[in-house]
Short mmCIF file of C-alpha atoms in Angstrom, two decimals:
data_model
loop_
_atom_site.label_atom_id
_atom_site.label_comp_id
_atom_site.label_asym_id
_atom_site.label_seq_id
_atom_site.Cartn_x
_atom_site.Cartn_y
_atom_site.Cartn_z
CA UNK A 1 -31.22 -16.98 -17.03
CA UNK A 2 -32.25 -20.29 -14.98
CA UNK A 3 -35.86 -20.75 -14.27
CA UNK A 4 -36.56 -18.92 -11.00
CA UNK A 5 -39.46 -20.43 -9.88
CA UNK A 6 -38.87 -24.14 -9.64
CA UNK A 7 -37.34 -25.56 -6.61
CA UNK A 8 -33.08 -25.54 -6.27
CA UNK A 9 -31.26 -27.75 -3.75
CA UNK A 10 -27.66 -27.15 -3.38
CA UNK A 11 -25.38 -28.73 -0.19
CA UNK A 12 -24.65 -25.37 1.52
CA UNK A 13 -21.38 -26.67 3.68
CA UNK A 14 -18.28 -27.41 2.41
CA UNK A 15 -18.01 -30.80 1.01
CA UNK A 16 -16.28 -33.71 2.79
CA UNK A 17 -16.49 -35.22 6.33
CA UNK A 18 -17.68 -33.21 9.38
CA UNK A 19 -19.81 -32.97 12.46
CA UNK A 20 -22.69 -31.96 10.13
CA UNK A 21 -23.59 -31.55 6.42
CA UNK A 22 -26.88 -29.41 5.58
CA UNK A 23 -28.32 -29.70 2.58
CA UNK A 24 -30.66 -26.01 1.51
CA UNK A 25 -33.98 -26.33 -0.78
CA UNK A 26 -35.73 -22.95 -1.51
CA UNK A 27 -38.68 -22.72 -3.69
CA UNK A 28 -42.32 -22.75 -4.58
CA UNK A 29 -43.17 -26.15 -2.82
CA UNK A 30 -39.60 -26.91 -0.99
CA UNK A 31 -41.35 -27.71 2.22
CA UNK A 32 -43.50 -30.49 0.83
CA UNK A 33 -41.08 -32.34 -1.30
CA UNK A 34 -38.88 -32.58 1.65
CA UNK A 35 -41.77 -34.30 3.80
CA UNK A 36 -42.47 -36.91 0.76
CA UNK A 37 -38.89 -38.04 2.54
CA UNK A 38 -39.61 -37.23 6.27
CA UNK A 39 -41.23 -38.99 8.73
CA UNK A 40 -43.49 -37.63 10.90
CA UNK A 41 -44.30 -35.66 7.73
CA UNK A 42 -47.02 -33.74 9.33
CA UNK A 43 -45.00 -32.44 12.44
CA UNK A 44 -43.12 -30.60 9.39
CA UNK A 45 -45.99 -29.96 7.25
CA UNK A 46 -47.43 -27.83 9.86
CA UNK A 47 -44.03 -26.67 11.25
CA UNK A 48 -44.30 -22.96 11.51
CA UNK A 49 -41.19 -21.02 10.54
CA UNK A 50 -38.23 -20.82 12.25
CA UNK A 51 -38.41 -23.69 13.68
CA UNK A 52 -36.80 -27.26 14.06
CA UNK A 53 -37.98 -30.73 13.36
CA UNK A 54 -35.97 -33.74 14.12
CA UNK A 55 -37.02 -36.88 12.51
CA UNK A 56 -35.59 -39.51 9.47
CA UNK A 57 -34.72 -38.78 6.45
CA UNK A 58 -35.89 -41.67 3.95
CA UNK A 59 -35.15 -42.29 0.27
CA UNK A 60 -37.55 -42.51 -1.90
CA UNK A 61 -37.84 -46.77 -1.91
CA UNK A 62 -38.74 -46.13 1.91
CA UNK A 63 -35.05 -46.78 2.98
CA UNK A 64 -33.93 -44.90 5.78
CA UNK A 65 -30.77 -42.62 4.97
CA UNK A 66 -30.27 -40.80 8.30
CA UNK A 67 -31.49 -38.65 11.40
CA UNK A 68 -31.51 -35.18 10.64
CA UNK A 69 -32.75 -31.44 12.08
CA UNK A 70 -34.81 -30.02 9.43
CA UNK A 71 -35.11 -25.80 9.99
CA UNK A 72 -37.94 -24.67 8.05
CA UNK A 73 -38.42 -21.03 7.02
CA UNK A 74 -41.25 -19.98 5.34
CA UNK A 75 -41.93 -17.31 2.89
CA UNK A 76 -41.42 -14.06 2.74
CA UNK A 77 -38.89 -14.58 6.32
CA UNK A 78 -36.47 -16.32 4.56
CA UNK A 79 -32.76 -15.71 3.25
CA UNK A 80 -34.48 -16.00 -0.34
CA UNK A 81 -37.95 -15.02 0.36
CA UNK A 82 -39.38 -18.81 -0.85
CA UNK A 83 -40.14 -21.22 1.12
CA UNK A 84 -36.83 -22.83 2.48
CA UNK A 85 -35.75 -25.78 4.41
CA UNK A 86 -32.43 -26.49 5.53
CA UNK A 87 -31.76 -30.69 5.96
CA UNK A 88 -28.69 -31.09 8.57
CA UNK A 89 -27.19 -34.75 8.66
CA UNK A 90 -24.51 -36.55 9.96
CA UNK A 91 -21.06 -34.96 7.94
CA UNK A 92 -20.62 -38.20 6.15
CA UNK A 93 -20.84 -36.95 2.80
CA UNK A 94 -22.08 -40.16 1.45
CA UNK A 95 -25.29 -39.05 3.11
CA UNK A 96 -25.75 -35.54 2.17
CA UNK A 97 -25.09 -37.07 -1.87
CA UNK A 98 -27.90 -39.48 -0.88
CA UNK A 99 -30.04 -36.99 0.57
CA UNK A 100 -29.87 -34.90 -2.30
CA UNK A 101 -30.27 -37.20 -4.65
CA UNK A 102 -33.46 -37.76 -3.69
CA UNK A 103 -34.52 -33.68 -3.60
CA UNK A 104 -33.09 -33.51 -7.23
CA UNK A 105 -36.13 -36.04 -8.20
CA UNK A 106 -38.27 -33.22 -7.38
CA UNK A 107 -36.10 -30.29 -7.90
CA UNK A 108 -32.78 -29.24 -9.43
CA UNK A 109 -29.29 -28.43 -8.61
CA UNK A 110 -28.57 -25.05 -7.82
CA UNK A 111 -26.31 -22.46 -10.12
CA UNK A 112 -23.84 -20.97 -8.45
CA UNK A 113 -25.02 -17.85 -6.01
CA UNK A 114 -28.73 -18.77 -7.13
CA UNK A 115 -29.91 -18.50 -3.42
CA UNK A 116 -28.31 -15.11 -2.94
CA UNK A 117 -29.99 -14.00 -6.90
CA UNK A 118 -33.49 -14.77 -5.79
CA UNK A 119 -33.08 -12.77 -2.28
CA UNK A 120 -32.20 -9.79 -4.53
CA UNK A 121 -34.89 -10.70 -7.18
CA UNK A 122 -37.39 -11.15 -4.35
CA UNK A 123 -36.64 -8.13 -2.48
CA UNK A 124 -34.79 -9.62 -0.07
CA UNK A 125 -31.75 -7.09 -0.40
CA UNK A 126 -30.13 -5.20 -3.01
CA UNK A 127 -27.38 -5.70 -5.36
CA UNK A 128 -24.28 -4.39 -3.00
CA UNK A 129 -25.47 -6.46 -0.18
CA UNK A 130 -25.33 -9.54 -2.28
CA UNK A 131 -22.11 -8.84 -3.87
CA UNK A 132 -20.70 -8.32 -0.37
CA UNK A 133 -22.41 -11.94 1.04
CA UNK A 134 -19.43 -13.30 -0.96
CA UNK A 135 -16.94 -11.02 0.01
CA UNK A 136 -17.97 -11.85 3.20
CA UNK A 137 -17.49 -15.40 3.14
CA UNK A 138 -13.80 -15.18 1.31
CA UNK A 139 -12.32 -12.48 3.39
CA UNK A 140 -9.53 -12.86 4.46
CA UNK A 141 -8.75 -10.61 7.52
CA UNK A 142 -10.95 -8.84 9.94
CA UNK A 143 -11.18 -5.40 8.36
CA UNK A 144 -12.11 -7.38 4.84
CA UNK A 145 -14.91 -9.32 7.61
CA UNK A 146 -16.10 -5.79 8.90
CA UNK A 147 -15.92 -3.77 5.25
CA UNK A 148 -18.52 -6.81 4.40
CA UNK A 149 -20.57 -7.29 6.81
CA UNK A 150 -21.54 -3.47 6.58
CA UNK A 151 -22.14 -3.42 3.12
CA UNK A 152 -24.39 -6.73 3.94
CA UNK A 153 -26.32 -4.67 6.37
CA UNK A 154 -27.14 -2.18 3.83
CA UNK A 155 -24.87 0.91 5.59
CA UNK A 156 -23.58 1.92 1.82
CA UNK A 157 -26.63 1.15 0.36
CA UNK A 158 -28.20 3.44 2.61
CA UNK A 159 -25.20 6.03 1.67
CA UNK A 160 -25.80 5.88 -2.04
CA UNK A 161 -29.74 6.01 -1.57
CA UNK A 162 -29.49 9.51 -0.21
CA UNK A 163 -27.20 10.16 -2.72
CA UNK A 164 -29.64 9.55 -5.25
CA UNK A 165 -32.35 10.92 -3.50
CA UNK A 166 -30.68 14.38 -3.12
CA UNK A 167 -29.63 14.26 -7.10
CA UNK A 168 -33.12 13.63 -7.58
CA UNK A 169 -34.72 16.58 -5.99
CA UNK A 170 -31.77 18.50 -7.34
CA UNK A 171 -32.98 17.45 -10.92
CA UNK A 172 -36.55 18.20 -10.48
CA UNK A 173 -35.97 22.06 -9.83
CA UNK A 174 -34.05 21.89 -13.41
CA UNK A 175 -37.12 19.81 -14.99
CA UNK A 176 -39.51 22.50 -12.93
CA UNK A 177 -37.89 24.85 -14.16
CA UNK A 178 -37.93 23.55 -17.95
CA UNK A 179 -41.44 22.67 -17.44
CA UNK A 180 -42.96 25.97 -16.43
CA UNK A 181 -40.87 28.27 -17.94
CA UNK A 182 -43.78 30.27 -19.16
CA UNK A 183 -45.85 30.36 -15.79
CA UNK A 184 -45.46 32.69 -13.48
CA UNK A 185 -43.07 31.08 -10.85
CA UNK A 186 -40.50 32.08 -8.85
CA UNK A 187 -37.01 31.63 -10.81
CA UNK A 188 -34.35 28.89 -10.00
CA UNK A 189 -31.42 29.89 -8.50
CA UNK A 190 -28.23 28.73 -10.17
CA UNK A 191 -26.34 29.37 -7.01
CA UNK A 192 -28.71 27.30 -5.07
CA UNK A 193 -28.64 24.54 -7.98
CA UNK A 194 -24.74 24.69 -8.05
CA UNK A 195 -24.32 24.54 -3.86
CA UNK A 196 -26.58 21.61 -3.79
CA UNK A 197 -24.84 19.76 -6.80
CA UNK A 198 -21.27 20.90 -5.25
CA UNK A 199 -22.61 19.52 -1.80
CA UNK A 200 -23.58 16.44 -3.29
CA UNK A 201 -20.01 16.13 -5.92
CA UNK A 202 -17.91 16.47 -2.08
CA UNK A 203 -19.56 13.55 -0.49
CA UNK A 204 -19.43 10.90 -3.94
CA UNK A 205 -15.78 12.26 -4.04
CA UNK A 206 -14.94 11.53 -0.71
CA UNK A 207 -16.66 7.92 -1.16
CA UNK A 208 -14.79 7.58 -4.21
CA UNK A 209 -11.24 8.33 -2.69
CA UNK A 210 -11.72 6.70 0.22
CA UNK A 211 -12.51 3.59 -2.03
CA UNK A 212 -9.14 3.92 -3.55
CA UNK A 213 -6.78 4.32 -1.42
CA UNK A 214 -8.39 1.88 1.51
CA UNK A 215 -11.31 -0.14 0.20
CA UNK A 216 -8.80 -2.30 -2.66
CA UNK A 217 -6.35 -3.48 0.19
CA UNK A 218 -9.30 -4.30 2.81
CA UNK A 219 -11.07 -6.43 0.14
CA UNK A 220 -8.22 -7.62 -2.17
CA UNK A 221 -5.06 -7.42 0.08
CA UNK A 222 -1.70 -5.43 -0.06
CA UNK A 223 0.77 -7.28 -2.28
CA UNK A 224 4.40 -6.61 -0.68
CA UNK A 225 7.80 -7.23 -2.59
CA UNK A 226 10.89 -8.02 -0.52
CA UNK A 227 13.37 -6.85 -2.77
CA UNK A 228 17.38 -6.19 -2.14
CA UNK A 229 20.89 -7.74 -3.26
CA UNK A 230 21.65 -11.61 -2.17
CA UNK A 231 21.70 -12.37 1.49
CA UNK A 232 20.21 -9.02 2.17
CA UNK A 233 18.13 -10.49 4.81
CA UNK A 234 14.50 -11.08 2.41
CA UNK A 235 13.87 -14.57 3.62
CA UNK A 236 14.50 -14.04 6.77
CA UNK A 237 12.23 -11.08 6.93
CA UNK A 238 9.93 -13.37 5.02
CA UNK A 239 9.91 -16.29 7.40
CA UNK A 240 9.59 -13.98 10.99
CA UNK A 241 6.26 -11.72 9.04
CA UNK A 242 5.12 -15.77 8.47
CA UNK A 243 6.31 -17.20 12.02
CA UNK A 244 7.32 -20.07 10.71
CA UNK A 245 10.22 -20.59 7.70
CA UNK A 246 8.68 -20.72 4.86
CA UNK A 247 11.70 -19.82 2.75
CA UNK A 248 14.99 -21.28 2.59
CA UNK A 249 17.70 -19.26 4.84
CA UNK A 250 21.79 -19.62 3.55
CA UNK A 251 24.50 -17.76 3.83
CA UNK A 252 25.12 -18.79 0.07
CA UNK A 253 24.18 -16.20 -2.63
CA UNK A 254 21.54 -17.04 -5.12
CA UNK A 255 19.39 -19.49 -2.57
CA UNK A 256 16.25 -17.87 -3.83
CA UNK A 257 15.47 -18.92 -7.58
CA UNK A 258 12.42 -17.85 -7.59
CA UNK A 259 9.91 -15.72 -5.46
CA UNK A 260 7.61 -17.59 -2.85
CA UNK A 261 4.23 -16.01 -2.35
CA UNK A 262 2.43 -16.37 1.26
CA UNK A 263 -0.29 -14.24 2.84
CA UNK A 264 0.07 -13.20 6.18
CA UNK A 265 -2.80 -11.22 8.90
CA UNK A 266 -1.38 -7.47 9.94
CA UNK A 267 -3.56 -6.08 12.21
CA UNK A 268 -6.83 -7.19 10.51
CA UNK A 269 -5.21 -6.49 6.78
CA UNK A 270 -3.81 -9.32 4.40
CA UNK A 271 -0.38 -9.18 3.16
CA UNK A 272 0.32 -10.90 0.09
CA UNK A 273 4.07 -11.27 0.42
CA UNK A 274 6.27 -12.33 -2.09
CA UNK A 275 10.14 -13.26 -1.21
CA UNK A 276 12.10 -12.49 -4.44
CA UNK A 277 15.70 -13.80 -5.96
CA UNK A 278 18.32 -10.90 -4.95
CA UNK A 279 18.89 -8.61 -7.68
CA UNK A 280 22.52 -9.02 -9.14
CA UNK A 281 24.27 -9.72 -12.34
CA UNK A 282 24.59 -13.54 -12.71
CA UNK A 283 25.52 -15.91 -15.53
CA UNK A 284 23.64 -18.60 -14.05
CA UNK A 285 20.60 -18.82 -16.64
CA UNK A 286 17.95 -19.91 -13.74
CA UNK A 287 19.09 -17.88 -11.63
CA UNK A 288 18.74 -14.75 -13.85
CA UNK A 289 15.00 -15.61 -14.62
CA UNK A 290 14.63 -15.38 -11.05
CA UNK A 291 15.88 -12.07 -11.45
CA UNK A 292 13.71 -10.96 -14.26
CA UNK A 293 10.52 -12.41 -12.11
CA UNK A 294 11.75 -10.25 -9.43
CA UNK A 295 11.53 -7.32 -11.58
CA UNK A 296 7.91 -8.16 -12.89
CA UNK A 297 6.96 -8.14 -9.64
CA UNK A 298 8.41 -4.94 -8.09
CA UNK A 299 5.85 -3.73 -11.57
CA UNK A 300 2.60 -5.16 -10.43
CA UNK A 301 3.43 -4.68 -6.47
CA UNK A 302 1.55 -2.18 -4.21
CA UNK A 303 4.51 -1.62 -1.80
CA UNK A 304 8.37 -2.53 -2.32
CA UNK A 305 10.50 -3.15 1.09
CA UNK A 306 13.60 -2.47 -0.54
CA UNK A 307 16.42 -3.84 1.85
CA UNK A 308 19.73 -2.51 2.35
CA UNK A 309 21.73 -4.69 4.78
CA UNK A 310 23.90 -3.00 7.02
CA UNK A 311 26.77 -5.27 6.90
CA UNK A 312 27.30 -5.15 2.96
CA UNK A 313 28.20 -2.65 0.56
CA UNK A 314 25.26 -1.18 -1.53
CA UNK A 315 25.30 -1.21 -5.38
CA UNK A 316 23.73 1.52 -5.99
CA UNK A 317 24.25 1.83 -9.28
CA UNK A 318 21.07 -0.88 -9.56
CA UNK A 319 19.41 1.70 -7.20
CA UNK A 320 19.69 4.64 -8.95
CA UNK A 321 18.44 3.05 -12.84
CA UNK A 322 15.31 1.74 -10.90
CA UNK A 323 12.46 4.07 -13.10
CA UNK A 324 10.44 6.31 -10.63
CA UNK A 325 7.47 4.63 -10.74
CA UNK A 326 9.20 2.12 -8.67
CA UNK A 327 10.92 4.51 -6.45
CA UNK A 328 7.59 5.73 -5.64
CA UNK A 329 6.45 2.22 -4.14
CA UNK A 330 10.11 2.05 -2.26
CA UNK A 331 10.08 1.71 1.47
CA UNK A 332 13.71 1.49 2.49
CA UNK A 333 14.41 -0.83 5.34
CA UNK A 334 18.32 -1.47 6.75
CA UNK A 335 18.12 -5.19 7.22
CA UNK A 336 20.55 -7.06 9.80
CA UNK A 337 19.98 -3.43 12.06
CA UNK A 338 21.22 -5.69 15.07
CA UNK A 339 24.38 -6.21 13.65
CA UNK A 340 25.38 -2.04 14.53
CA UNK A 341 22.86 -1.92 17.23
CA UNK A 342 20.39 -4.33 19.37
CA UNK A 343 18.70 -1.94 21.42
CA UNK A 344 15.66 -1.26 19.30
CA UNK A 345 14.33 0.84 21.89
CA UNK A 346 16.32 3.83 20.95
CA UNK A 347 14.99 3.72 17.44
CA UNK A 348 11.69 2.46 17.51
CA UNK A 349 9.58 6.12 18.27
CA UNK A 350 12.30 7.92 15.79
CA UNK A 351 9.88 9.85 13.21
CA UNK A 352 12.84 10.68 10.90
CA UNK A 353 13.89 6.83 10.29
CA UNK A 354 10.32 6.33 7.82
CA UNK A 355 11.95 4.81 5.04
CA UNK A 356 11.02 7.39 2.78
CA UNK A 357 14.75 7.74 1.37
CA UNK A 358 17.94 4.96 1.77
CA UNK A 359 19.38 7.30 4.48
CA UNK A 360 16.18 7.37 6.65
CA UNK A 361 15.86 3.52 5.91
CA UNK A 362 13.87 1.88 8.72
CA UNK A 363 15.66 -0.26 11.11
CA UNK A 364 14.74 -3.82 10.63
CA UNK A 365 15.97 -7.24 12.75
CA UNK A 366 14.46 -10.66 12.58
CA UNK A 367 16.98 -11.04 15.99
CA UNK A 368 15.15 -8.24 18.19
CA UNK A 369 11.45 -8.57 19.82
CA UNK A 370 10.81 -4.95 18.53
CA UNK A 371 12.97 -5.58 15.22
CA UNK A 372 9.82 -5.70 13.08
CA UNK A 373 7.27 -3.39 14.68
CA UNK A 374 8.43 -0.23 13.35
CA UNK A 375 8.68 -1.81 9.86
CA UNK A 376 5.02 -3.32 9.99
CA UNK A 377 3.39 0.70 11.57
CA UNK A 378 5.26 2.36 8.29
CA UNK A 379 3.59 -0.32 6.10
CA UNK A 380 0.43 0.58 7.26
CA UNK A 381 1.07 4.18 7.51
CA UNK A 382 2.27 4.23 3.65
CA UNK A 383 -1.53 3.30 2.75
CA UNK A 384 -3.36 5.41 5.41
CA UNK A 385 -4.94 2.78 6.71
CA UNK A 386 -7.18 3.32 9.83
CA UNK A 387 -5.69 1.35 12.96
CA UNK A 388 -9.01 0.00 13.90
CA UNK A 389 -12.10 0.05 12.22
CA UNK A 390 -14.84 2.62 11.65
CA UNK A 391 -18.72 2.84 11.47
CA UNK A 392 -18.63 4.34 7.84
CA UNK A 393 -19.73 3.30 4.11
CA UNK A 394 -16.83 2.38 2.28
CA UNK A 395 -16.21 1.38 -1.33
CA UNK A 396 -14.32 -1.97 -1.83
CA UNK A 397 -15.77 -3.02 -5.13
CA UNK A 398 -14.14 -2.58 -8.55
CA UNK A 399 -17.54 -2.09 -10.03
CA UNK A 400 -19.20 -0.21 -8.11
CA UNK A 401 -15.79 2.01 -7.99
CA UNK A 402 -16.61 2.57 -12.06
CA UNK A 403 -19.77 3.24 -11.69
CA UNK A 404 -18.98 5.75 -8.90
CA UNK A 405 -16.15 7.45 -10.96
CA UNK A 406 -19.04 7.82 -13.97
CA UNK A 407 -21.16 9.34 -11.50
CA UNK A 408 -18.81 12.25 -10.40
CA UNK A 409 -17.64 12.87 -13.60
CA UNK A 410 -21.62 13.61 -14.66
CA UNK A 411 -21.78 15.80 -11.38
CA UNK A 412 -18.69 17.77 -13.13
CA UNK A 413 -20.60 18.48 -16.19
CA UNK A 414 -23.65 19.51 -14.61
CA UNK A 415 -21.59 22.46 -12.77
CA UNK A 416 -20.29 23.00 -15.72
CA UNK A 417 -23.38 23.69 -17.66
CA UNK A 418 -24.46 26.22 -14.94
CA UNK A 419 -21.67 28.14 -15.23
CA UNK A 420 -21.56 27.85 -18.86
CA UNK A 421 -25.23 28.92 -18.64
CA UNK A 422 -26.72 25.86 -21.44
CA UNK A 423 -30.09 25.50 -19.94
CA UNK A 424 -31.52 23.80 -17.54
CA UNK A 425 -31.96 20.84 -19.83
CA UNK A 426 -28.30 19.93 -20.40
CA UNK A 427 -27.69 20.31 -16.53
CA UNK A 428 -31.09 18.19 -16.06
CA UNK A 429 -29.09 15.53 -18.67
CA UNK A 430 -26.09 15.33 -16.90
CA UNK A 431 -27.92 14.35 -13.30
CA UNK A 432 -30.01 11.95 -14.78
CA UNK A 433 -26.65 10.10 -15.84
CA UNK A 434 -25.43 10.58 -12.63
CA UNK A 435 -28.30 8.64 -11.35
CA UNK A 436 -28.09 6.18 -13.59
CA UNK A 437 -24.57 5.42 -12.67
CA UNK A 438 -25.55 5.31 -9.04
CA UNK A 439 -29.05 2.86 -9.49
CA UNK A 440 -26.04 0.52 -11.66
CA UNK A 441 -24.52 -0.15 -8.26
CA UNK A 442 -27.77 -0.28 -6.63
CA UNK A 443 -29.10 -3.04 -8.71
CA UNK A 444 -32.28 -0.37 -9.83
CA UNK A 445 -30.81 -0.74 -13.23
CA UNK A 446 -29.14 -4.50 -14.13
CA UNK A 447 -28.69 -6.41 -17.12
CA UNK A 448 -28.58 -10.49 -17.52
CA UNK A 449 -25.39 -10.00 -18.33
CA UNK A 450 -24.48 -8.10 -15.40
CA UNK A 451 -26.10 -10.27 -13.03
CA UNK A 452 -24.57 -13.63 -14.79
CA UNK A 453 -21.21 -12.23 -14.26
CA UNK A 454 -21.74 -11.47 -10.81
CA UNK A 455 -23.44 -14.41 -9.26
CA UNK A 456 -20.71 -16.61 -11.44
CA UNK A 457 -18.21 -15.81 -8.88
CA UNK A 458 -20.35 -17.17 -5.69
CA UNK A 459 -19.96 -20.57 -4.74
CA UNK A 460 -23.13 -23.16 -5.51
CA UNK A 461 -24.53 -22.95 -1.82
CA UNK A 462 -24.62 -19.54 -1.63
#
């Protein structure tokens, strides 16, 4: 691992031309190499933090580079806890290379997520907030934005603290118990010891699910299949979820060679959707790897909108020697619904029309204001996902998802142990690796490794 002591510069706003470019130093001795370059140099010298100083930027030869705003925050209040200044310029980038040029005389370049390492190295905030500072700044829709910003604030943190905490006491009336077997005490209850454990199992496995079946598609996005026969209606479906036409519309089979792949906002949850070549048998060689690419992705889809157009006869053969595991992920939908009937209003509070089966296929129209809305509910209401969003901890990273599962697994065994009746020690065992597993996702217990791999995936000005 890097040096974490010197001082790291990094430009902190995307790179190009802009209103404004700001260039971030943190470190022991940030704020006086940035006043070797700013004039009045005193006025930020003595600036006190959280403050602003506007004055000129100058380049080490004396050569004036630009007007800026330095903010200067001062340690411990900072994002790192060092002493940090922020240098905002004119967005010609030319400048901001200029500008930190001359820091990197004094200091070096930042690693990627370096500032957000030394605010968890520093105390600053723990592991899961950091991890969700980037999740934050690559979400993608507005429940990704809120699942984030939570997390940043420490609300699951919090969660998994008590968590721990109550696992701890829990494991110190089995280590009591181990301890002073031979003095006279009062005994330990196994009943107590197994309600408390059981009590604590119930809430990690209700953290867990929820993780699973929401917190993947908040953070990571749903990835949707339009699937059916040729001129079954999937670009056009395609192009009205977009707004726009993306995909190529014909009346000619075998338009679609191969599948296009667009996200798309649904109240506050990314679609990833992919429009797919129609599924037929075809001697055209391109056209059949279309096919096959079709088929991979119905595989590694969450959700298939299978579409059965109302004006065409079915093969259902190709239906019916789709494997189950497929069928599971199947929402029917009866594309071109306008074609039989255009008043959607008659259909669209129908509960038995959920496109759970081909005959209660969901009615679906690019051609009708409401032709979509029952279509887009049932995709939503195939995940459980909440309409709006909730003050709650919730679980939307892969790792701390493992790390979770280890933890209620260990739970298991401890119950088991009680009513097995091992001794106190084995049951003692098993919580301290649930604790373990829980301080993993905390950051109480990291690795290099583990922290290399995470901040890898942050961007250098973060």
């Amino acid at each position: 691992m890097a040096n974490l002591s010197e001082p790291i510069c990094a430009l902190i706003t995307p790179p190009g031309y802009a209103a404004i470019n700001v260039v971030r130093i943190s470190g022991k001795g940030s704020i006086g190499i940035v006043a070797q370059y700013f004039k009045p140099r005193k006025k930020l010298l003595n600036c006190p933090s959280h403050r602003v100083v506007f004055g000129t930027f100058y380049s080490r030869e004396g050569r004036a580079i630009d007007q800026v705003l330095c903010t200067v925050f001062r340690a411990p209040q900072s994002y790192t806890g060092e002493d940090v200044v922020e240098i905002s310029s004119h967005g010609n980038p030319q400048i901001a290379s200029q500008i930190l040029e001359n820091l990197l005389l004094d200091a070096r370049m930042a690693n990627p997520g370096e500032f957000t390492l030394r605010a968890v190295l520093n105390g600053k905030m723990d592991l899961p907030q950091a991890e969700a500072v980037n999740d934050l700044v690559f979400a993608s829709g507005a429940m990704a934005e809120s699942a984030a910003l939570m997390q940043v604030q420490g609300i699951l943190s919090q969660h998994l603290q008590n968590l721990l905490n109550d696992i701890s006491d829990t494991r110190l009336r089995c280590e009591l118990a181990i301890d002073f077997a031979d003095q006279d005490l009062p005994p330990v209850d196994p009943e107590d010891l197994k309600n408390r454990i059981s009590h604590i199992l119930k809430q990690a496995e209700e953290l867990y699910a929820e993780g699973v079946s929401q917190g993947k598609y908040i953070r990571e996005g749903i990835k949707i299949s339009l699937v059916g026969a040729p001129n079954s209606g999937k670009s056009s479906i395609f192009n009205a979820f977009l707004k726009y036409n993306r995909a190529i519309v014909n009346p000619h089979p075998g338009t679609t060679r191969d599948y296009l792949e667009e996200r798309v906002n649904l109240q506050g949850y990314t679609l990833i959707l992919y429009d797919t070549a129609g599924l037929r048998i075809s001697s055209d060689e391109v056209e059949q790897e279309g096919i096959e690419r079709t088929r991979e992705l119905m595989q590694n889809s969450d959700l298939i909108l299978y579409l059965l157009p109302v004006d065409q006869e079915i093969d259902w053969k190709e239906i019916d020697e789709l494997p189950s595991e497929i069928k599971n992920k199947i929402l029917w939908v009866a594309s071109k619904y306008d074609l039989i009937n255009p008043d959607f209003s008659t259909v669209k509070n129908s509960d038995n029309l959920n496109g759970q089966s081909p005959d209660s296929a969901i009615p679906a129209s690019v051609y009708a204001i409401e032709g979509l809305e029952k279509l887009q509910q049932a995709i939503l209401n195939h995940f459980a996902l909440p309409q709006k969003w909730v003050d709650r901890p919730l679980v939307t990273n892969a790792r701390h998802l493992a790390a979770l599962s280890r933890a209620i697994s260990s739970l298991k065994n401890a119950l088991q142990s009680i009513d097995n009746q091992a001794g106190y020690e084995f049951t003692a065992f098993d919580l301290i690796a649930a604790s373990q597993a829980l301080e993993e996702i905390l950051g109480i217990v990291t690795t290099e490794d583990l922290l290399t791999n995470i901040f890898n995936n942050f961007c250098i000005g973060k």
